[in-house]
Amino acid sequence: DCLEKIQTSGHQLLEIINNVLDLSAIESGKTTLASEPFDLKVFIDDTAGTIRTLTDKKRQRFVVEISEGINYSVIGDQTKLRQLLMNILSNAVKYTPDGGEIRLSVKELNPDHHGVCRYLFTVKDNGIGMSQEFLHKIYDPFVRADDHRISGIQGTGLGMAITRNLVEAMGGTIDVESEPGQGSCFEVLIDLKIAGDRSVSLSS
């Protein structure tokens, strides 16, 4: 029991250190974005697979929806994109009760506009939600909601600050809608360059 507590505390401390370093690098302008080709379908499947290991533990329903006919062959920084999506998705898992539902949807907007595609990533859950007051400071570092329902949930208060900075560094936007007891919905718009032939998805 003591060893498990030591291991858990170690992971928490490492998470805090990594988040502080990430945020410091981003805010100081020392973060550089990679520009490399990758398969968006594989990227989504890998990200979803990681999240499913978390949702399965809480018996949550995790649904992935990908619009038909979108371009999968893109150029960008998939590591940073995965980091920001994982921050949003892992929060959805944390703040959604056992047996709840989380949805990740991906749509392509303004396809092939001068060699660039705009993608809309939406993460929606039916979790505990957030107050309008907290939404005004959700992206502030080290800020967590003053809510008794999250008293036993681990968190550093840095994830969403890092997420917003990553989105802005990639030239995108992030929006959130939420109501207490009604869940939350995050929408992230990101432009990615086209790399090669278009691939067509039937669905996911």
PDB file of C-alpha atoms in Angstrom:
ATOM      1  CA  ASP A   1       0.000   0.000   0.000  1.00  0.00           C
ATOM      2  CA  CYS A   2       2.849   2.404   0.828  1.00  0.00           C
ATOM      3  CA  LEU A   3       4.643   1.558  -2.423  1.00  0.00           C
ATOM      4  CA  GLU A   4       1.471   2.249  -4.414  1.00  0.00           C
ATOM      5  CA  LYS A   5       1.076   5.627  -2.700  1.00  0.00           C
ATOM      6  CA  ILE A   6       4.715   6.471  -3.421  1.00  0.00           C
ATOM      7  CA  GLN A   7       4.281   5.525  -7.073  1.00  0.00           C
ATOM      8  CA  THR A   8       1.072   7.562  -7.402  1.00  0.00           C
ATOM      9  CA  SER A   9       2.688  10.573  -5.757  1.00  0.00           C
ATOM     10  CA  GLY A  10       5.689  10.234  -8.055  1.00  0.00           C
ATOM     11  CA  HIS A  11       3.487  10.234 -11.143  1.00  0.00           C
ATOM     12  CA  GLN A  12       1.608  13.288  -9.876  1.00  0.00           C
ATOM     13  CA  LEU A  13       4.834  15.165  -9.211  1.00  0.00           C
ATOM     14  CA  LEU A  14       6.211  14.239 -12.633  1.00  0.00           C
ATOM     15  CA  GLU A  15       2.988  15.451 -14.272  1.00  0.00           C
ATOM     16  CA  ILE A  16       3.217  18.789 -12.467  1.00  0.00           C
ATOM     17  CA  ILE A  17       6.879  19.255 -13.432  1.00  0.00           C
ATOM     18  CA  ASN A  18       6.234  18.369 -17.081  1.00  0.00           C
ATOM     19  CA  ASN A  19       3.223  20.678 -17.259  1.00  0.00           C
ATOM     20  CA  VAL A  20       5.130  23.587 -15.712  1.00  0.00           C
ATOM     21  CA  LEU A  21       8.011  23.059 -18.153  1.00  0.00           C
ATOM     22  CA  ASP A  22       5.618  22.820 -21.112  1.00  0.00           C
ATOM     23  CA  LEU A  23       3.775  25.989 -20.142  1.00  0.00           C
ATOM     24  CA  SER A  24       7.027  27.861 -19.485  1.00  0.00           C
ATOM     25  CA  ALA A  25       8.433  26.860 -22.879  1.00  0.00           C
ATOM     26  CA  ILE A  26       5.250  27.846 -24.685  1.00  0.00           C
ATOM     27  CA  GLU A  27       4.864  31.222 -22.969  1.00  0.00           C
ATOM     28  CA  SER A  28       8.531  32.089 -23.527  1.00  0.00           C
ATOM     29  CA  GLY A  29       8.183  31.358 -27.229  1.00  0.00           C
ATOM     30  CA  LYS A  30      10.719  28.530 -27.129  1.00  0.00           C
ATOM     31  CA  THR A  31       8.306  25.923 -28.431  1.00  0.00           C
ATOM     32  CA  THR A  32       8.755  25.115 -32.106  1.00  0.00           C
ATOM     33  CA  LEU A  33       6.163  23.341 -34.183  1.00  0.00           C
ATOM     34  CA  ALA A  34       7.106  20.389 -36.341  1.00  0.00           C
ATOM     35  CA  SER A  35       5.997  20.257 -39.951  1.00  0.00           C
ATOM     36  CA  GLU A  36       5.846  16.626 -40.969  1.00  0.00           C
ATOM     37  CA  PRO A  37       3.409  14.494 -42.954  1.00  0.00           C
ATOM     38  CA  PHE A  38       1.137  12.126 -41.052  1.00  0.00           C
ATOM     39  CA  ASP A  39      -2.040  10.131 -41.498  1.00  0.00           C
ATOM     40  CA  LEU A  40      -4.893  11.815 -39.626  1.00  0.00           C
ATOM     41  CA  LYS A  41      -6.923   8.584 -39.485  1.00  0.00           C
ATOM     42  CA  VAL A  42      -4.069   6.695 -37.806  1.00  0.00           C
ATOM     43  CA  PHE A  43      -3.541   9.671 -35.505  1.00  0.00           C
ATOM     44  CA  ILE A  44      -7.198   9.662 -34.424  1.00  0.00           C
ATOM     45  CA  ASP A  45      -7.247   5.882 -33.948  1.00  0.00           C
ATOM     46  CA  ASP A  46      -4.108   5.979 -31.796  1.00  0.00           C
ATOM     47  CA  THR A  47      -5.419   8.849 -29.677  1.00  0.00           C
ATOM     48  CA  ALA A  48      -8.784   7.142 -29.256  1.00  0.00           C
ATOM     49  CA  GLY A  49      -7.079   3.892 -28.284  1.00  0.00           C
ATOM     50  CA  THR A  50      -5.219   5.634 -25.485  1.00  0.00           C
ATOM     51  CA  ILE A  51      -8.394   7.262 -24.184  1.00  0.00           C
ATOM     52  CA  ARG A  52     -10.310   3.970 -24.305  1.00  0.00           C
ATOM     53  CA  THR A  53      -7.965   2.510 -21.712  1.00  0.00           C
ATOM     54  CA  LEU A  54      -9.233   5.261 -19.385  1.00  0.00           C
ATOM     55  CA  THR A  55     -12.925   5.105 -20.322  1.00  0.00           C
ATOM     56  CA  ASP A  56     -13.000   1.323 -19.956  1.00  0.00           C
ATOM     57  CA  LYS A  57     -11.908   1.644 -16.332  1.00  0.00           C
ATOM     58  CA  LYS A  58     -14.877   3.926 -15.630  1.00  0.00           C
ATOM     59  CA  ARG A  59     -17.290   1.919 -17.814  1.00  0.00           C
ATOM     60  CA  GLN A  60     -17.864   5.000 -19.924  1.00  0.00           C
ATOM     61  CA  ARG A  61     -19.104   4.943 -23.499  1.00  0.00           C
ATOM     62  CA  PHE A  62     -16.529   6.493 -25.838  1.00  0.00           C
ATOM     63  CA  VAL A  63     -17.707   7.294 -29.358  1.00  0.00           C
ATOM     64  CA  VAL A  64     -15.536   8.476 -32.244  1.00  0.00           C
ATOM     65  CA  GLU A  65     -17.215  10.048 -35.266  1.00  0.00           C
ATOM     66  CA  ILE A  66     -15.268  11.013 -38.390  1.00  0.00           C
ATOM     67  CA  SER A  67     -17.015  12.744 -41.270  1.00  0.00           C
ATOM     68  CA  GLU A  68     -16.948  10.946 -44.598  1.00  0.00           C
ATOM     69  CA  GLY A  69     -14.598  11.988 -47.358  1.00  0.00           C
ATOM     70  CA  ILE A  70     -12.183  14.067 -45.314  1.00  0.00           C
ATOM     71  CA  ASN A  71      -8.518  14.423 -46.220  1.00  0.00           C
ATOM     72  CA  TYR A  72      -6.307  12.239 -44.031  1.00  0.00           C
ATOM     73  CA  SER A  73      -2.955  13.019 -45.627  1.00  0.00           C
ATOM     74  CA  VAL A  74      -1.794  16.159 -43.834  1.00  0.00           C
ATOM     75  CA  ILE A  75       1.277  18.039 -42.644  1.00  0.00           C
ATOM     76  CA  GLY A  76       1.642  19.420 -39.127  1.00  0.00           C
ATOM     77  CA  ASP A  77       2.814  18.740 -35.594  1.00  0.00           C
ATOM     78  CA  GLN A  78       0.958  15.596 -34.591  1.00  0.00           C
ATOM     79  CA  THR A  79       2.721  15.444 -31.194  1.00  0.00           C
ATOM     80  CA  LYS A  80       1.410  18.868 -30.170  1.00  0.00           C
ATOM     81  CA  LEU A  81      -2.008  18.112 -31.675  1.00  0.00           C
ATOM     82  CA  ARG A  82      -2.186  14.865 -29.704  1.00  0.00           C
ATOM     83  CA  GLN A  83      -1.144  16.651 -26.511  1.00  0.00           C
ATOM     84  CA  LEU A  84      -3.906  19.237 -26.729  1.00  0.00           C
ATOM     85  CA  LEU A  85      -6.569  16.681 -27.641  1.00  0.00           C
ATOM     86  CA  MET A  86      -5.430  14.344 -24.875  1.00  0.00           C
ATOM     87  CA  ASN A  87      -5.693  17.192 -22.353  1.00  0.00           C
ATOM     88  CA  ILE A  88      -9.312  17.817 -23.347  1.00  0.00           C
ATOM     89  CA  LEU A  89     -10.260  14.144 -23.605  1.00  0.00           C
ATOM     90  CA  SER A  90      -8.610  13.118 -20.323  1.00  0.00           C
ATOM     91  CA  ASN A  91     -10.457  15.958 -18.566  1.00  0.00           C
ATOM     92  CA  ALA A  92     -13.699  14.695 -20.072  1.00  0.00           C
ATOM     93  CA  VAL A  93     -12.952  11.258 -18.626  1.00  0.00           C
ATOM     94  CA  LYS A  94     -12.045  12.713 -15.215  1.00  0.00           C
ATOM     95  CA  TYR A  95     -15.150  14.838 -14.848  1.00  0.00           C
ATOM     96  CA  THR A  96     -17.665  12.412 -16.315  1.00  0.00           C
ATOM     97  CA  PRO A  97     -19.141   9.905 -13.830  1.00  0.00           C
ATOM     98  CA  ASP A  98     -18.865   6.161 -14.253  1.00  0.00           C
ATOM     99  CA  GLY A  99     -21.149   4.977 -17.031  1.00  0.00           C
ATOM    100  CA  GLY A 100     -21.208   8.377 -18.740  1.00  0.00           C
ATOM    101  CA  GLU A 101     -20.560   9.163 -22.396  1.00  0.00           C
ATOM    102  CA  ILE A 102     -17.778  10.996 -24.209  1.00  0.00           C
ATOM    103  CA  ARG A 103     -17.769  11.823 -27.921  1.00  0.00           C
ATOM    104  CA  LEU A 104     -14.921  12.836 -30.190  1.00  0.00           C
ATOM    105  CA  SER A 105     -15.942  14.066 -33.621  1.00  0.00           C
ATOM    106  CA  VAL A 106     -13.758  15.242 -36.482  1.00  0.00           C
ATOM    107  CA  LYS A 107     -15.026  17.269 -39.431  1.00  0.00           C
ATOM    108  CA  GLU A 108     -13.302  18.962 -42.335  1.00  0.00           C
ATOM    109  CA  LEU A 109     -14.313  22.539 -43.119  1.00  0.00           C
ATOM    110  CA  ASN A 110     -13.239  24.599 -46.143  1.00  0.00           C
ATOM    111  CA  PRO A 111     -11.551  21.604 -47.824  1.00  0.00           C
ATOM    112  CA  ASP A 112      -8.427  22.192 -49.906  1.00  0.00           C
ATOM    113  CA  HIS A 113      -8.323  25.973 -49.558  1.00  0.00           C
ATOM    114  CA  HIS A 114      -5.006  26.883 -51.192  1.00  0.00           C
ATOM    115  CA  GLY A 115      -3.471  23.608 -50.042  1.00  0.00           C
ATOM    116  CA  VAL A 116      -4.817  23.856 -46.497  1.00  0.00           C
ATOM    117  CA  CYS A 117      -7.712  22.046 -44.812  1.00  0.00           C
ATOM    118  CA  ARG A 118      -9.501  23.295 -41.716  1.00  0.00           C
ATOM    119  CA  TYR A 119     -10.495  20.641 -39.199  1.00  0.00           C
ATOM    120  CA  LEU A 120     -13.019  20.879 -36.399  1.00  0.00           C
ATOM    121  CA  PHE A 121     -12.317  18.608 -33.430  1.00  0.00           C
ATOM    122  CA  THR A 122     -15.218  18.386 -30.990  1.00  0.00           C
ATOM    123  CA  VAL A 123     -15.109  16.726 -27.574  1.00  0.00           C
ATOM    124  CA  LYS A 124     -18.471  16.440 -25.844  1.00  0.00           C
ATOM    125  CA  ASP A 125     -19.348  14.748 -22.558  1.00  0.00           C
ATOM    126  CA  ASN A 126     -22.320  14.430 -20.230  1.00  0.00           C
ATOM    127  CA  GLY A 127     -20.239  14.985 -17.108  1.00  0.00           C
ATOM    128  CA  ILE A 128     -20.546  17.390 -14.182  1.00  0.00           C
ATOM    129  CA  GLY A 129     -20.116  20.503 -16.324  1.00  0.00           C
ATOM    130  CA  MET A 130     -18.800  23.910 -15.290  1.00  0.00           C
ATOM    131  CA  SER A 131     -20.299  27.173 -14.086  1.00  0.00           C
ATOM    132  CA  GLN A 132     -20.288  30.254 -16.305  1.00  0.00           C
ATOM    133  CA  GLU A 133     -18.108  31.981 -13.730  1.00  0.00           C
ATOM    134  CA  PHE A 134     -15.422  29.308 -13.988  1.00  0.00           C
ATOM    135  CA  LEU A 135     -15.523  29.323 -17.809  1.00  0.00           C
ATOM    136  CA  HIS A 136     -14.117  32.856 -17.743  1.00  0.00           C
ATOM    137  CA  LYS A 137     -10.927  31.592 -16.069  1.00  0.00           C
ATOM    138  CA  ILE A 138     -10.714  28.013 -17.324  1.00  0.00           C
ATOM    139  CA  TYR A 139      -7.512  28.767 -19.258  1.00  0.00           C
ATOM    140  CA  ASP A 140      -5.746  30.491 -16.349  1.00  0.00           C
ATOM    141  CA  PRO A 141      -2.756  28.516 -14.967  1.00  0.00           C
ATOM    142  CA  PHE A 142      -3.208  26.674 -11.664  1.00  0.00           C
ATOM    143  CA  VAL A 143      -6.949  27.406 -11.536  1.00  0.00           C
ATOM    144  CA  ARG A 144      -9.470  24.679 -10.750  1.00  0.00           C
ATOM    145  CA  ALA A 145     -13.200  24.942 -10.163  1.00  0.00           C
ATOM    146  CA  ASP A 146     -14.285  25.508  -6.572  1.00  0.00           C
ATOM    147  CA  ASP A 147     -16.598  22.520  -6.581  1.00  0.00           C
ATOM    148  CA  HIS A 148     -16.966  19.796  -3.956  1.00  0.00           C
ATOM    149  CA  ARG A 149     -17.591  17.270  -6.749  1.00  0.00           C
ATOM    150  CA  ILE A 150     -13.953  17.441  -7.883  1.00  0.00           C
ATOM    151  CA  SER A 151     -12.339  17.386  -4.459  1.00  0.00           C
ATOM    152  CA  GLY A 152     -11.145  13.814  -4.951  1.00  0.00           C
ATOM    153  CA  ILE A 153     -10.099  14.232  -8.597  1.00  0.00           C
ATOM    154  CA  GLN A 154      -6.407  14.730  -9.307  1.00  0.00           C
ATOM    155  CA  GLY A 155      -5.375  17.710 -11.401  1.00  0.00           C
ATOM    156  CA  THR A 156      -2.717  20.419 -11.666  1.00  0.00           C
ATOM    157  CA  GLY A 157      -4.830  23.227 -13.122  1.00  0.00           C
ATOM    158  CA  LEU A 158      -2.353  23.550 -15.996  1.00  0.00           C
ATOM    159  CA  GLY A 159      -3.815  21.292 -18.675  1.00  0.00           C
ATOM    160  CA  MET A 160      -6.229  23.799 -20.209  1.00  0.00           C
ATOM    161  CA  ALA A 161      -3.704  26.651 -20.050  1.00  0.00           C
ATOM    162  CA  ILE A 162      -1.280  24.494 -22.038  1.00  0.00           C
ATOM    163  CA  THR A 163      -4.056  23.439 -24.410  1.00  0.00           C
ATOM    164  CA  ARG A 164      -5.059  27.012 -25.266  1.00  0.00           C
ATOM    165  CA  ASN A 165      -1.442  28.026 -25.811  1.00  0.00           C
ATOM    166  CA  LEU A 166      -0.837  25.049 -28.098  1.00  0.00           C
ATOM    167  CA  VAL A 167      -3.972  25.810 -30.106  1.00  0.00           C
ATOM    168  CA  GLU A 168      -2.941  29.446 -30.519  1.00  0.00           C
ATOM    169  CA  ALA A 169       0.623  28.441 -31.439  1.00  0.00           C
ATOM    170  CA  MET A 170      -0.862  26.315 -34.229  1.00  0.00           C
ATOM    171  CA  GLY A 171      -2.945  29.256 -35.435  1.00  0.00           C
ATOM    172  CA  GLY A 172      -6.221  27.702 -34.306  1.00  0.00           C
ATOM    173  CA  THR A 173      -9.075  28.565 -31.971  1.00  0.00           C
ATOM    174  CA  ILE A 174     -10.724  26.834 -29.017  1.00  0.00           C
ATOM    175  CA  ASP A 175     -14.235  27.361 -27.646  1.00  0.00           C
ATOM    176  CA  VAL A 176     -16.135  25.740 -24.803  1.00  0.00           C
ATOM    177  CA  GLU A 177     -19.768  25.549 -23.755  1.00  0.00           C
ATOM    178  CA  SER A 178     -20.819  24.054 -20.452  1.00  0.00           C
ATOM    179  CA  GLU A 179     -23.521  24.070 -17.795  1.00  0.00           C
ATOM    180  CA  PRO A 180     -23.374  22.544 -14.316  1.00  0.00           C
ATOM    181  CA  GLY A 181     -24.805  19.038 -14.465  1.00  0.00           C
ATOM    182  CA  GLN A 182     -25.169  19.197 -18.262  1.00  0.00           C
ATOM    183  CA  GLY A 183     -21.672  18.284 -19.408  1.00  0.00           C
ATOM    184  CA  SER A 184     -19.190  20.219 -21.530  1.00  0.00           C
ATOM    185  CA  CYS A 185     -18.423  20.678 -25.214  1.00  0.00           C
ATOM    186  CA  PHE A 186     -15.032  21.816 -26.512  1.00  0.00           C
ATOM    187  CA  GLU A 187     -14.489  22.813 -30.146  1.00  0.00           C
ATOM    188  CA  VAL A 188     -10.997  23.175 -31.601  1.00  0.00           C
ATOM    189  CA  LEU A 189     -10.384  24.572 -35.101  1.00  0.00           C
ATOM    190  CA  ILE A 190      -6.988  23.726 -36.599  1.00  0.00           C
ATOM    191  CA  ASP A 191      -5.612  24.284 -40.123  1.00  0.00           C
ATOM    192  CA  LEU A 192      -3.383  21.558 -41.540  1.00  0.00           C
ATOM    193  CA  LYS A 193      -1.565  21.539 -44.857  1.00  0.00           C
ATOM    194  CA  ILE A 194      -2.423  18.878 -47.400  1.00  0.00           C
ATOM    195  CA  ALA A 195       0.214  16.243 -48.105  1.00  0.00           C
ATOM    196  CA  GLY A 196      -0.356  14.075 -51.147  1.00  0.00           C
ATOM    197  CA  ASP A 197      -3.482  12.230 -52.220  1.00  0.00           C
ATOM    198  CA  ARG A 198      -6.795  12.502 -50.427  1.00  0.00           C
ATOM    199  CA  SER A 199      -8.026   9.423 -48.560  1.00  0.00           C
ATOM    200  CA  VAL A 200     -11.684   8.719 -48.030  1.00  0.00           C
ATOM    201  CA  SER A 201     -13.188   7.323 -44.837  1.00  0.00           C
ATOM    202  CA  LEU A 202     -16.436   5.402 -44.714  1.00  0.00           C
ATOM    203  CA  SER A 203     -16.870   6.143 -40.984  1.00  0.00           C
ATOM    204  CA  SER A 204     -15.472   5.238 -37.592  1.00  0.00           C
TER     205      SER A 204
END
